[in-house]
PDB file of C-alpha atoms and ligand atoms in Angstrom:
ATOM      1  CA  UNK A  79      -0.050  -0.263  -0.235  1.00 95.00           C
ATOM      2  CA  UNK A  80       1.221   3.387  -1.364  1.00 98.00           C
ATOM      3  CA  UNK A  81       1.329   5.431   1.923  1.00 98.00           C
ATOM      4  CA  UNK A  82       1.302   9.607   2.228  1.00 98.00           C
ATOM      5  CA  UNK A  83       4.456  11.218   2.804  1.00 98.00           C
ATOM      6  CA  UNK A  84       4.506  13.645   5.572  1.00 98.00           C
ATOM      7  CA  UNK A  85       5.567  16.722   5.109  1.00 98.00           C
ATOM      8  CA  UNK A  86       7.669  19.614   6.791  1.00 98.00           C
ATOM      9  CA  UNK A  87       5.463  20.949   9.471  1.00 98.00           C
ATOM     10  CA  UNK A  88       3.907  17.706  10.741  1.00 98.00           C
ATOM     11  CA  UNK A  89       5.100  17.114  14.138  1.00 98.00           C
ATOM     12  CA  UNK A  90       6.046  13.523  13.565  1.00 98.00           C
ATOM     13  CA  UNK A  91       9.002  14.704  11.633  1.00 98.00           C
ATOM     14  CA  UNK A  92      10.487  16.092  14.550  1.00 98.00           C
ATOM     15  CA  UNK A  93      10.229  13.322  17.057  1.00 97.00           C
ATOM     16  CA  UNK A  94      13.011  10.992  18.347  1.00 98.00           C
ATOM     17  CA  UNK A  95      11.744   8.087  17.148  1.00 98.00           C
ATOM     18  CA  UNK A  96      11.027   4.698  19.288  1.00 98.00           C
ATOM     19  CA  UNK A  97      13.498   1.102  19.092  1.00 98.00           C
ATOM     20  CA  UNK A  98      11.644  -1.434  17.853  1.00 98.00           C
ATOM     21  CA  UNK A  99      11.510  -4.553  20.310  1.00 97.00           C
ATOM     22  CA  UNK A 100      13.331  -7.184  18.741  1.00 95.00           C
ATOM     23  CA  UNK A 101      10.608  -9.587  19.090  1.00 94.00           C
ATOM     24  CA  UNK A 102       8.266  -7.441  17.508  1.00 97.00           C
ATOM     25  CA  UNK A 103      10.388  -7.040  14.422  1.00 98.00           C
ATOM     26  CA  UNK A 104       9.066 -10.039  12.578  1.00 97.00           C
ATOM     27  CA  UNK A 105       5.173  -9.400  13.601  1.00 98.00           C
ATOM     28  CA  UNK A 106       2.507  -8.645  10.446  1.00 98.00           C
ATOM     29  CA  UNK A 107       2.474  -5.194  11.454  1.00 98.00           C
ATOM     30  CA  UNK A 108       5.989  -4.109  11.319  1.00 98.00           C
ATOM     31  CA  UNK A 109       6.428  -6.588   8.239  1.00 98.00           C
ATOM     32  CA  UNK A 110       3.328  -4.726   6.790  1.00 98.00           C
ATOM     33  CA  UNK A 111       4.846  -1.466   7.217  1.00 98.00           C
ATOM     34  CA  UNK A 112       8.210  -2.088   5.891  1.00 98.00           C
ATOM     35  CA  UNK A 113       6.509  -3.273   2.587  1.00 98.00           C
ATOM     36  CA  UNK A 114       4.301  -0.164   2.342  1.00 98.00           C
ATOM     37  CA  UNK A 115       7.300   2.047   3.074  1.00 98.00           C
ATOM     38  CA  UNK A 116       9.201   0.035   0.058  1.00 98.00           C
ATOM     39  CA  UNK A 117       6.245   0.554  -2.393  1.00 98.00           C
ATOM     40  CA  UNK A 118       5.969   4.104  -0.966  1.00 98.00           C
ATOM     41  CA  UNK A 119       9.688   4.814  -1.338  1.00 98.00           C
ATOM     42  CA  UNK A 120       9.629   3.394  -5.044  1.00 98.00           C
ATOM     43  CA  UNK A 121       6.742   5.263  -6.061  1.00 98.00           C
ATOM     44  CA  UNK A 122       8.133   8.267  -5.253  1.00 97.00           C
ATOM     45  CA  UNK A 123      10.740   7.629  -6.176  1.00 96.00           C
ATOM     46  CA  UNK A 124      13.929   7.935  -3.637  1.00 97.00           C
ATOM     47  CA  UNK A 125      16.517   6.434  -2.619  1.00 98.00           C
ATOM     48  CA  UNK A 126      15.259   6.339   1.151  1.00 98.00           C
ATOM     49  CA  UNK A 127      12.133   6.742   3.579  1.00 98.00           C
ATOM     50  CA  UNK A 128      11.980   6.607   7.322  1.00 98.00           C
ATOM     51  CA  UNK A 129       8.771   5.478   9.353  1.00 98.00           C
ATOM     52  CA  UNK A 130       8.446   8.957  10.514  1.00 98.00           C
ATOM     53  CA  UNK A 131       7.991  10.061   6.906  1.00 98.00           C
ATOM     54  CA  UNK A 132       4.956   8.186   6.720  1.00 98.00           C
ATOM     55  CA  UNK A 133       3.652   9.324  10.269  1.00 98.00           C
ATOM     56  CA  UNK A 134       5.211   6.230  12.457  1.00 98.00           C
ATOM     57  CA  UNK A 135       7.687   7.183  15.111  1.00 98.00           C
ATOM     58  CA  UNK A 136       9.476   4.002  14.999  1.00 98.00           C
ATOM     59  CA  UNK A 137      13.189   3.221  14.100  1.00 98.00           C
ATOM     60  CA  UNK A 138      12.936   1.951  10.805  1.00 98.00           C
ATOM     61  CA  UNK A 139      14.457   3.175   7.412  1.00 99.00           C
ATOM     62  CA  UNK A 140      14.267   1.393   3.836  1.00 98.00           C
ATOM     63  CA  UNK A 141      16.982   2.121   1.507  1.00 98.00           C
ATOM     64  CA  UNK A 142      17.481   1.310  -2.040  1.00 98.00           C
ATOM     65  CA  UNK A 143      19.554   2.996  -4.756  1.00 98.00           C
ATOM     66  CA  UNK A 144      18.623   1.244  -8.295  1.00 97.00           C
ATOM     67  CA  UNK A 145      21.633   1.098 -11.085  1.00 96.00           C
ATOM     68  CA  UNK A 146      18.716   3.001 -13.485  1.00 96.00           C
ATOM     69  CA  UNK A 147      18.496   6.314 -11.209  1.00 96.00           C
ATOM     70  CA  UNK A 148      22.378   7.414 -11.970  1.00 95.00           C
ATOM     71  CA  UNK A 149      22.039   5.664 -15.704  1.00 94.00           C
ATOM     72  CA  UNK A 150      22.912   8.996 -17.242  1.00 94.00           C
ATOM     73  CA  UNK A 151      25.266   9.916 -14.881  1.00 96.00           C
ATOM     74  CA  UNK A 152      28.722  10.678 -16.270  1.00 97.00           C
ATOM     75  CA  UNK A 153      31.383   8.145 -15.146  1.00 96.00           C
ATOM     76  CA  UNK A 154      33.736  10.598 -13.746  1.00 96.00           C
ATOM     77  CA  UNK A 155      30.935  12.008 -11.561  1.00 96.00           C
ATOM     78  CA  UNK A 156      29.420   8.632 -10.144  1.00 96.00           C
ATOM     79  CA  UNK A 157      33.086   8.299  -8.900  1.00 96.00           C
ATOM     80  CA  UNK A 158      33.139  11.477  -7.475  1.00 94.00           C
ATOM     81  CA  UNK A 159      30.648  11.203  -5.639  1.00 95.00           C
ATOM     82  CA  UNK A 160      31.098   7.848  -4.204  1.00 96.00           C
ATOM     83  CA  UNK A 161      27.565   6.611  -6.299  1.00 97.00           C
ATOM     84  CA  UNK A 162      27.039   3.084  -6.359  1.00 96.00           C
ATOM     85  CA  UNK A 163      24.120   1.347  -6.834  1.00 97.00           C
ATOM     86  CA  UNK A 164      22.570  -0.117  -3.161  1.00 98.00           C
ATOM     87  CA  UNK A 165      20.075  -3.492  -3.411  1.00 98.00           C
ATOM     88  CA  UNK A 166      17.037  -2.727  -1.528  1.00 98.00           C
ATOM     89  CA  UNK A 167      17.411  -2.843   1.997  1.00 98.00           C
ATOM     90  CA  UNK A 168      16.008  -2.368   6.010  1.00 98.00           C
ATOM     91  CA  UNK A 169      17.737  -0.613   8.484  1.00 98.00           C
ATOM     92  CA  UNK A 170      16.668  -0.816  12.073  1.00 98.00           C
ATOM     93  CA  UNK A 171      17.481   0.628  15.550  1.00 98.00           C
ATOM     94  CA  UNK A 172      20.549   1.679  14.088  1.00 98.00           C
ATOM     95  CA  UNK A 173      23.724   3.194  15.836  1.00 98.00           C
ATOM     96  CA  UNK A 174      25.650   5.663  13.165  1.00 98.00           C
ATOM     97  CA  UNK A 175      29.567   6.185  13.959  1.00 98.00           C
ATOM     98  CA  UNK A 176      31.703   8.525  12.100  1.00 98.00           C
ATOM     99  CA  UNK A 177      34.510   6.685  10.165  1.00 98.00           C
ATOM    100  CA  UNK A 178      35.672   9.634   8.215  1.00 96.00           C
ATOM    101  CA  UNK A 179      34.640  13.147   9.234  1.00 97.00           C
ATOM    102  CA  UNK A 180      35.805  14.804   6.452  1.00 97.00           C
ATOM    103  CA  UNK A 181      32.831  16.361   4.883  1.00 97.00           C
ATOM    104  CA  UNK A 182      31.523  16.227   0.706  1.00 96.00           C
ATOM    105  CA  UNK A 183      28.825  18.611  -0.460  1.00 96.00           C
ATOM    106  CA  UNK A 184      26.222  17.927  -2.723  1.00 96.00           C
ATOM    107  CA  UNK A 185      22.729  18.626  -3.218  1.00 97.00           C
ATOM    108  CA  UNK A 186      20.205  16.930  -1.420  1.00 97.00           C
ATOM    109  CA  UNK A 187      16.894  16.839  -1.034  1.00 97.00           C
ATOM    110  CA  UNK A 188      14.125  15.004   1.003  1.00 98.00           C
ATOM    111  CA  UNK A 189      10.676  13.688   0.380  1.00 98.00           C
ATOM    112  CA  UNK A 190       8.930  15.468   3.507  1.00 98.00           C
ATOM    113  CA  UNK A 191      10.230  18.728   1.820  1.00 97.00           C
ATOM    114  CA  UNK A 192       8.960  18.540  -1.312  1.00 95.00           C
ATOM    115  CA  UNK A 193      10.388  20.815  -4.255  1.00 95.00           C
ATOM    116  CA  UNK A 194      13.663  22.019  -2.906  1.00 96.00           C
ATOM    117  CA  UNK A 195      17.267  21.057  -2.261  1.00 97.00           C
ATOM    118  CA  UNK A 196      20.231  22.667  -0.831  1.00 97.00           C
ATOM    119  CA  UNK A 197      23.956  21.821  -1.087  1.00 97.00           C
ATOM    120  CA  UNK A 198      24.126  19.740   2.324  1.00 98.00           C
ATOM    121  CA  UNK A 199      27.560  18.927   3.618  1.00 97.00           C
ATOM    122  CA  UNK A 200      27.721  15.190   4.778  1.00 98.00           C
ATOM    123  CA  UNK A 201      30.909  12.749   6.491  1.00 98.00           C
ATOM    124  CA  UNK A 202      32.632  10.921   4.166  1.00 97.00           C
ATOM    125  CA  UNK A 203      32.270   7.333   5.287  1.00 98.00           C
ATOM    126  CA  UNK A 204      30.192   5.987   8.298  1.00 98.00           C
ATOM    127  CA  UNK A 205      29.662   2.609  10.063  1.00 98.00           C
ATOM    128  CA  UNK A 206      26.058   1.511  11.133  1.00 98.00           C
ATOM    129  CA  UNK A 207      25.218  -0.989  13.027  1.00 98.00           C
ATOM    130  CA  UNK A 208      21.843  -2.027  12.999  1.00 98.00           C
ATOM    131  CA  UNK A 209      18.921  -5.126  13.256  1.00 98.00           C
ATOM    132  CA  UNK A 210      17.664  -6.050   9.254  1.00 98.00           C
ATOM    133  CA  UNK A 211      13.873  -7.238   8.723  1.00 98.00           C
ATOM    134  CA  UNK A 212      14.589 -10.542  10.463  1.00 97.00           C
ATOM    135  CA  UNK A 213      15.739  -9.149  13.792  1.00 97.00           C
ATOM    136  CA  UNK A 214      19.300 -10.196  12.950  1.00 98.00           C
ATOM    137  CA  UNK A 215      22.519  -7.826  13.776  1.00 98.00           C
ATOM    138  CA  UNK A 216      23.904  -6.386  10.988  1.00 98.00           C
ATOM    139  CA  UNK A 217      26.754  -3.734  10.147  1.00 98.00           C
ATOM    140  CA  UNK A 218      27.680  -1.526   7.499  1.00 98.00           C
ATOM    141  CA  UNK A 219      30.693   0.534   6.451  1.00 98.00           C
ATOM    142  CA  UNK A 220      29.796   2.747   3.794  1.00 98.00           C
ATOM    143  CA  UNK A 221      31.544   5.790   2.028  1.00 97.00           C
ATOM    144  CA  UNK A 222      30.069   8.430  -0.476  1.00 96.00           C
ATOM    145  CA  UNK A 223      26.566   8.578  -1.317  1.00 98.00           C
ATOM    146  CA  UNK A 224      25.201   5.643   0.175  1.00 98.00           C
ATOM    147  CA  UNK A 225      26.897   7.245   3.185  1.00 98.00           C
ATOM    148  CA  UNK A 226      24.989  10.160   2.613  1.00 98.00           C
ATOM    149  CA  UNK A 227      21.554   8.236   2.217  1.00 98.00           C
ATOM    150  CA  UNK A 228      22.412   6.734   5.922  1.00 98.00           C
ATOM    151  CA  UNK A 229      23.267   9.690   7.674  1.00 98.00           C
ATOM    152  CA  UNK A 230      20.321  11.384   5.895  1.00 98.00           C
ATOM    153  CA  UNK A 231      17.588   8.380   6.841  1.00 98.00           C
ATOM    154  CA  UNK A 232      19.433   8.051  10.278  1.00 98.00           C
ATOM    155  CA  UNK A 233      18.677  11.814  10.787  1.00 98.00           C
ATOM    156  CA  UNK A 234      15.111  11.329  10.066  1.00 98.00           C
ATOM    157  CA  UNK A 235      14.792   8.487  13.425  1.00 98.00           C
ATOM    158  CA  UNK A 236      16.123  11.206  15.564  1.00 98.00           C
ATOM    159  CA  UNK A 237      13.786  14.178  14.359  1.00 98.00           C
ATOM    160  CA  UNK A 238      16.605  15.861  12.256  1.00 98.00           C
ATOM    161  CA  UNK A 239      16.323  17.153   8.519  1.00 98.00           C
ATOM    162  CA  UNK A 240      18.758  17.937   6.065  1.00 98.00           C
ATOM    163  CA  UNK A 241      17.743  21.607   6.313  1.00 98.00           C
ATOM    164  CA  UNK A 242      19.129  21.749   9.563  1.00 98.00           C
ATOM    165  CA  UNK A 243      22.402  21.577   8.460  1.00 97.00           C
ATOM    166  CA  UNK A 244      22.335  23.038   4.698  1.00 97.00           C
ATOM    167  CA  UNK A 245      23.049  26.405   4.541  1.00 94.00           C
ATOM    168  CA  UNK A 246      19.498  27.917   3.069  1.00 94.00           C
ATOM    169  CA  UNK A 247      21.244  30.181   0.626  1.00 95.00           C
ATOM    170  CA  UNK A 248      22.202  27.343  -1.398  1.00 96.00           C
ATOM    171  CA  UNK A 249      18.251  26.408  -1.959  1.00 96.00           C
ATOM    172  CA  UNK A 250      17.366  25.361  -5.316  1.00 97.00           C
ATOM    173  CA  UNK A 251      14.018  24.386  -6.791  1.00 97.00           C
ATOM    174  CA  UNK A 252      13.956  20.821  -8.052  1.00 95.00           C
ATOM    175  CA  UNK A 253      12.538  21.771 -11.150  1.00 96.00           C
ATOM    176  CA  UNK A 254      13.833  20.153 -14.952  1.00 95.00           C
ATOM    177  CA  UNK A 255      16.181  22.973 -15.616  1.00 96.00           C
ATOM    178  CA  UNK A 256      17.981  22.647 -12.194  1.00 95.00           C
ATOM    179  CA  UNK A 257      17.873  18.855 -12.436  1.00 93.00           C
ATOM    180  CA  UNK A 258      19.630  19.056 -16.158  1.00 93.00           C
ATOM    181  CA  UNK A 259      21.882  21.721 -14.729  1.00 94.00           C
ATOM    182  CA  UNK A 260      23.437  19.930 -11.578  1.00 96.00           C
ATOM    183  CA  UNK A 261      22.693  16.101 -12.234  1.00 95.00           C
ATOM    184  CA  UNK A 262      26.384  16.014 -13.660  1.00 96.00           C
ATOM    185  CA  UNK A 263      27.955  18.428 -11.870  1.00 96.00           C
ATOM    186  CA  UNK A 264      31.291  17.997 -10.471  1.00 96.00           C
ATOM    187  CA  UNK A 265      32.443  19.190  -6.559  1.00 94.00           C
ATOM    188  CA  UNK A 266      34.233  22.021  -8.085  1.00 96.00           C
ATOM    189  CA  UNK A 267      31.181  23.453 -10.069  1.00 96.00           C
ATOM    190  CA  UNK A 268      29.516  22.992  -7.029  1.00 96.00           C
ATOM    191  CA  UNK A 269      31.965  24.998  -4.613  1.00 95.00           C
ATOM    192  CA  UNK A 270      31.963  27.554  -6.619  1.00 96.00           C
ATOM    193  CA  UNK A 271      28.051  27.622  -6.631  1.00 96.00           C
ATOM    194  CA  UNK A 272      28.413  27.604  -3.071  1.00 95.00           C
ATOM    195  CA  UNK A 273      30.545  30.676  -2.657  1.00 95.00           C
ATOM    196  CA  UNK A 274      28.611  32.822  -5.191  1.00 94.00           C
ATOM    197  CA  UNK A 275      25.665  32.339  -3.072  1.00 93.00           C
ATOM    198  CA  UNK A 276      27.103  33.160   0.174  1.00 90.00           C
ATOM    199  CA  UNK A 277      29.102  36.357  -1.320  1.00 88.00           C
ATOM    200  CA  UNK A 278      25.490  37.371  -2.465  1.00 80.00           C
ATOM    201  CA  UNK A 279      22.987  36.863   0.152  1.00 69.00           C
ATOM    202  CA  UNK A 280      24.227  38.227   3.213  1.00 65.00           C
ATOM    203  CA  UNK A 281      22.247  36.278   6.085  1.00 66.00           C
ATOM    204  CA  UNK A 282      23.007  32.676   6.833  1.00 65.00           C
TER     205      UNK A 282
HETATM  206 ZN1   ZN B  87      14.569  12.633   4.162  1.00 96.36          ZN
END
């Protein structure tokens, strides 16, 4: 079932989500929720969706970055962003540790902040310990775009949104012109854009 994605302003997005009890993970309630989150993420479409985004304050996120999303991305840009396909998986009760605290900045949007993107700094690599949909303990070490997705989704589970860390002066509309302009932009081009925006608009 495709669920409604709540938008900025809904208090559930600012709540710290509750941990899921390990023995409830395989219950039909949680199984159905995960299945609906998968359908909702794919329909949106998006590369991740957290339970608070469908109005459920539980520590569950689904992630998937299919090959076709970046079929038109230039190989050098794909390499620079560390964007590699990620198979569908479920992240429950995650604990995130930073591996490389150096940051990379790229445009980032959110299905709960419809219509806009901002250049958002994220650390380059992370380790995430979590439970999967069968209640098994898992560990992921991720870098590049996958690390960005994990940080974005796990932030949702803590009541945080990318707009809390991204400079609002870098905000753009998610229209076709901008999509074309920035889809294959290099980090140097993004850095230049940020400098220009910061220079021409005074207030942070
Ligand atoms: Zn989001």
